[in-house]
Short mmCIF file of C-alpha atoms and ligand atoms in Angstrom, two decimals:
data_model
loop_
_atom_site.label_atom_id
_atom_site.label_comp_id
_atom_site.label_asym_id
_atom_site.label_seq_id
_atom_site.Cartn_x
_atom_site.Cartn_y
_atom_site.Cartn_z
CA UNK C 1 23.88 76.78 64.14
CA UNK C 2 25.61 73.68 65.57
CA UNK C 3 25.49 70.44 63.67
CA UNK C 4 24.72 67.48 65.96
CA UNK C 5 25.85 64.12 64.58
CA UNK C 6 24.91 60.82 66.17
CA UNK C 7 27.46 58.22 65.12
CA UNK C 8 25.41 55.07 65.40
CA UNK C 9 27.86 52.73 63.68
CA UNK C 10 27.18 49.06 64.62
CA UNK C 11 30.71 48.56 66.00
CA UNK C 12 30.38 51.65 68.17
CA UNK C 13 26.94 50.66 69.50
CA UNK C 14 28.13 47.10 70.18
CA UNK C 15 31.11 48.31 72.19
CA UNK C 16 29.00 50.94 73.95
CA UNK C 17 26.76 48.18 75.34
CA UNK C 18 29.77 46.64 77.12
CA UNK C 19 30.84 50.09 78.33
CA UNK C 20 27.37 50.69 79.83
CA UNK C 21 27.24 47.30 81.56
CA UNK C 22 27.93 47.69 85.29
CA UNK C 23 29.73 44.33 85.30
CA UNK C 24 32.47 45.66 82.99
CA UNK C 25 35.60 46.35 85.07
CA UNK C 26 37.99 49.30 84.75
CA UNK C 27 40.51 47.65 82.43
CA UNK C 28 37.92 46.59 79.86
CA UNK C 29 36.08 49.88 80.31
CA UNK C 30 39.28 51.82 79.51
CA UNK C 31 40.10 49.65 76.48
CA UNK C 32 36.58 49.98 75.09
CA UNK C 33 36.39 53.76 75.59
CA UNK C 34 39.70 54.05 73.75
CA UNK C 35 38.44 51.87 70.87
CA UNK C 36 35.16 53.79 70.55
CA UNK C 37 37.04 57.10 70.56
CA UNK C 38 39.22 55.82 67.73
CA UNK C 39 36.18 54.78 65.70
CA UNK C 40 34.47 58.12 66.36
CA UNK C 41 37.59 60.04 65.29
CA UNK C 42 37.06 58.61 61.82
CA UNK C 43 33.67 60.36 61.60
CA UNK C 44 34.61 63.56 63.43
CA UNK C 45 37.37 64.22 60.89
CA UNK C 46 35.28 63.29 57.85
CA UNK C 47 35.16 66.86 56.44
CA UNK C 48 38.83 67.68 56.94
CA UNK C 49 40.22 69.23 53.77
CA UNK C 50 42.70 67.40 51.57
CA UNK C 51 45.38 68.68 49.24
CA UNK C 52 47.17 67.12 46.28
CA UNK C 53 50.73 65.91 46.89
CA UNK C 54 53.22 64.48 44.42
CA UNK C 55 54.79 61.20 45.50
CA UNK C 56 56.67 58.41 43.79
CA UNK C 57 55.50 54.81 44.16
CA UNK C 58 57.91 51.99 43.27
CA UNK C 59 56.19 52.07 39.86
CA UNK C 60 55.82 55.76 38.90
CA UNK C 61 55.22 59.34 40.00
CA UNK C 62 51.65 60.10 41.00
CA UNK C 63 49.42 62.68 42.66
CA UNK C 64 47.79 61.64 45.94
CA UNK C 65 45.78 63.25 48.75
CA UNK C 66 47.00 64.31 52.16
CA UNK C 67 45.39 66.32 54.96
CA UNK C 68 45.73 70.02 54.26
CA UNK C 69 45.67 73.16 56.30
CA UNK C 70 45.00 73.27 59.98
CA UNK C 71 46.85 71.34 62.63
CA UNK C 72 44.85 69.62 65.34
CA UNK C 73 44.56 69.70 69.10
CA UNK C 74 42.76 67.14 71.23
CA UNK C 75 41.55 68.65 74.52
CA UNK C 76 40.14 66.20 77.07
CA UNK C 77 38.05 67.48 79.97
CA UNK C 78 39.69 65.84 83.00
CA UNK C 79 39.34 63.31 84.24
CA UNK C 80 37.09 61.17 82.09
CA UNK C 81 37.94 62.84 78.78
CA UNK C 82 41.46 61.44 79.14
CA UNK C 83 40.11 57.99 78.35
CA UNK C 84 39.40 59.09 74.77
CA UNK C 85 42.78 60.63 73.99
CA UNK C 86 44.92 57.59 73.14
CA UNK C 87 42.31 56.20 70.75
CA UNK C 88 42.26 59.48 68.87
CA UNK C 89 46.05 59.74 68.84
CA UNK C 90 46.20 56.31 67.21
CA UNK C 91 44.50 57.86 64.15
CA UNK C 92 45.92 61.38 64.44
CA UNK C 93 49.39 60.96 65.94
CA UNK C 94 50.55 64.48 65.07
CA UNK C 95 47.84 66.16 67.16
CA UNK C 96 48.88 68.19 70.21
CA UNK C 97 47.06 67.53 73.47
CA UNK C 98 45.74 70.22 75.84
CA UNK C 99 44.09 69.54 79.19
CA UNK C 100 41.18 71.23 80.95
CA UNK C 101 40.48 70.11 84.52
CA UNK C 102 36.87 70.42 85.59
CA UNK C 103 34.68 68.61 88.08
CA UNK C 104 30.98 68.90 88.80
CA UNK C 105 30.03 70.07 92.26
CA UNK C 106 27.91 67.18 93.54
CA UNK C 107 25.25 69.45 95.05
CA UNK C 108 24.92 72.33 92.60
CA UNK C 109 25.99 70.22 89.54
CA UNK C 110 27.92 73.33 88.41
CA UNK C 111 31.39 72.75 86.94
CA UNK C 112 34.47 73.89 88.87
CA UNK C 113 37.64 74.56 86.86
CA UNK C 114 40.95 73.48 88.42
CA UNK C 115 43.44 73.17 85.54
CA UNK C 116 44.07 74.46 82.03
CA UNK C 117 47.14 73.84 79.90
CA UNK C 118 46.80 74.25 76.14
CA UNK C 119 49.16 74.25 73.15
CA UNK C 120 50.52 77.81 72.70
CA UNK C 121 49.22 77.97 69.13
CA UNK C 122 45.70 76.78 70.00
CA UNK C 123 44.21 79.56 67.85
CA UNK C 124 45.69 77.98 64.73
CA UNK C 125 44.46 74.48 65.51
CA UNK C 126 41.30 72.52 64.81
CA UNK C 127 40.28 71.64 68.38
CA UNK C 128 38.43 68.47 69.36
CA UNK C 129 37.16 68.51 72.95
CA UNK C 130 36.64 65.03 74.39
CA UNK C 131 34.46 63.95 77.30
CA UNK C 132 32.54 60.66 77.48
CA UNK C 133 29.53 62.32 79.17
CA UNK C 134 27.44 65.35 78.22
CA UNK C 135 24.90 65.57 81.04
CA UNK C 136 23.67 69.08 81.98
CA UNK C 137 26.26 70.44 79.53
CA UNK C 138 27.80 72.74 82.14
CA UNK C 139 31.32 71.25 81.96
CA UNK C 140 31.46 71.29 78.16
CA UNK C 141 30.05 74.83 77.97
CA UNK C 142 32.66 76.18 80.39
CA UNK C 143 35.51 74.22 78.78
CA UNK C 144 34.59 75.60 75.34
CA UNK C 145 34.29 79.15 76.75
CA UNK C 146 37.77 78.78 78.25
CA UNK C 147 39.16 77.56 74.94
CA UNK C 148 37.64 80.56 73.15
CA UNK C 149 39.09 82.95 75.77
CA UNK C 150 42.51 81.39 75.05
CA UNK C 151 42.08 82.02 71.33
CA UNK C 152 40.62 78.80 69.91
CA UNK C 153 38.54 79.55 66.83
CA UNK C 154 37.45 76.19 65.50
CA UNK C 155 36.10 73.71 68.05
CA UNK C 156 34.27 70.38 67.88
CA UNK C 157 32.88 68.44 70.84
CA UNK C 158 33.00 64.65 70.93
CA UNK C 159 31.14 62.64 73.61
CA UNK C 160 30.12 59.00 73.95
CA UNK C 161 26.75 59.56 75.62
CA UNK C 162 24.62 62.71 75.88
CA UNK C 163 21.38 63.72 77.50
CA UNK C 164 19.06 65.79 75.28
CA UNK C 165 19.25 68.56 77.93
CA UNK C 166 23.04 68.72 77.60
CA UNK C 167 22.97 68.86 73.81
CA UNK C 168 20.47 71.74 73.89
CA UNK C 169 22.48 73.65 76.50
CA UNK C 170 25.81 73.34 74.70
CA UNK C 171 24.45 74.10 71.23
CA UNK C 172 22.51 77.13 72.58
CA UNK C 173 25.63 78.44 74.33
CA UNK C 174 28.05 77.67 71.48
CA UNK C 175 26.15 77.51 68.17
CA UNK C 176 29.47 77.57 66.27
CA UNK C 177 30.56 74.23 67.79
CA UNK C 178 29.58 70.96 66.09
CA UNK C 179 28.78 68.06 68.40
CA UNK C 180 29.47 64.34 67.79
CA UNK C 181 27.76 61.76 69.99
CA UNK C 182 27.67 57.96 69.90
CA UNK C 183 24.33 57.75 71.72
CA UNK C 184 21.70 60.29 72.71
CA UNK C 185 20.07 58.83 75.81
CA UNK C 186 16.67 59.44 77.38
CA UNK C 187 17.14 62.05 80.11
CA UNK C 188 18.90 63.16 83.29
CA UNK C 189 17.81 61.82 86.67
CA UNK C 190 17.41 63.94 89.84
CA UNK C 191 21.12 63.53 90.64
CA UNK C 192 22.12 64.79 87.19
CA UNK C 193 23.16 61.35 85.90
CA UNK C 194 22.35 60.32 82.35
CA UNK C 195 19.64 57.62 82.07
CA UNK C 196 20.38 54.86 81.13
CA UNK C 197 23.95 56.18 80.73
CA UNK C 198 26.93 54.32 82.15
CA UNK C 199 27.24 55.74 85.67
CA UNK C 200 30.18 57.92 86.68
CA UNK C 201 32.62 57.80 83.78
CA UNK C 202 35.66 59.06 85.75
CA UNK C 203 35.16 56.56 88.57
CA UNK C 204 34.65 53.67 86.15
CA UNK C 205 37.72 54.58 84.08
CA UNK C 206 40.06 55.00 87.02
CA UNK C 207 38.47 52.60 89.52
CA UNK C 208 37.93 55.30 92.13
CA UNK C 209 34.65 54.00 93.55
C1 LIG O 1 31.74 64.13 84.43
C2 LIG O 1 31.93 64.01 82.93
C3 LIG O 1 31.77 65.43 82.47
C4 LIG O 1 30.73 65.95 83.40
C5 LIG O 1 29.41 65.98 82.68
O1 LIG O 1 32.89 64.59 85.03
O2 LIG O 1 33.16 63.44 82.58
O3 LIG O 1 32.96 66.21 82.52
O4 LIG O 1 30.66 65.05 84.51
O5 LIG O 1 28.44 66.59 83.44
P1 LIG O 1 27.77 67.98 83.02
O6 LIG O 1 27.47 67.88 81.57
O7 LIG O 1 26.54 68.03 83.88
O8 LIG O 1 28.72 69.08 83.35
P2 LIG O 1 32.99 64.72 86.63
O9 LIG O 1 32.56 66.09 87.08
O10 LIG O 1 32.31 63.57 87.29
O11 LIG O 1 34.56 64.68 86.89
P3 LIG O 1 35.58 63.46 86.68
O12 LIG O 1 35.71 63.22 85.20
O13 LIG O 1 36.84 63.95 87.28
O14 LIG O 1 35.03 62.25 87.40
N1 LIG O 2 28.93 62.54 84.70
C1 LIG O 2 29.08 61.20 84.60
O1 LIG O 2 30.19 60.68 84.72
N2 LIG O 2 27.99 60.46 84.34
C2 LIG O 2 26.76 60.98 84.19
O2 LIG O 2 25.80 60.25 83.96
C3 LIG O 2 26.63 62.38 84.32
C4 LIG O 2 27.73 63.14 84.56
#
């Protein structure tokens, strides 16, 4: 059974309000998405295991904690997921980055895959899939299926805004994947956009509309 975590930290919600605002231009939008991704990474990694390490401070030898075990991979769903990568890499600089290209057909709303390049050892990595928007859930479901086909065993999904419909679809399809969301919004509209949402995340990030 998936765990769904809403990360309603005041700093995240404050920044999300600027991200949603239609008057926020691409540069500020990009900066804010990066900052929110960095803040969310703190929560998404909260249960990562630690191990004892011996180090020497200028004063004495001591035992401290460091991350143990699995290596990480960040896998953005192109295009909009790219906006979350640098923020995460600021906290987890050793992570490898894979890319899955997917766009939603505007009429059917079904995802179309056009690119996939993953770290060769993806099966040994803790994978965090990033995408600002979880709308119908189709893109995330297909991206996670692709990751599993390529050998990924441990996957988390991290989105800024989700519709309840998308959360249900992705957790039904992939009950082994935990989902982290900054805000769960009201619903989808007839065009498949999240309400109130933020509009088209890819277009707003890259200024393509
Ligand atoms: C957006 C978004 C998700 C997808 C969500 O991408 O970034 O990938 O839609 O919708 P879904 O949950 O209904 O599948 P889009 O297809 O607009 O591509 P883009 O990032 O290249 O703009
Ligand atoms: N994709 C977006 O970019 N925004 C939405 O609201 C839904 C899908």
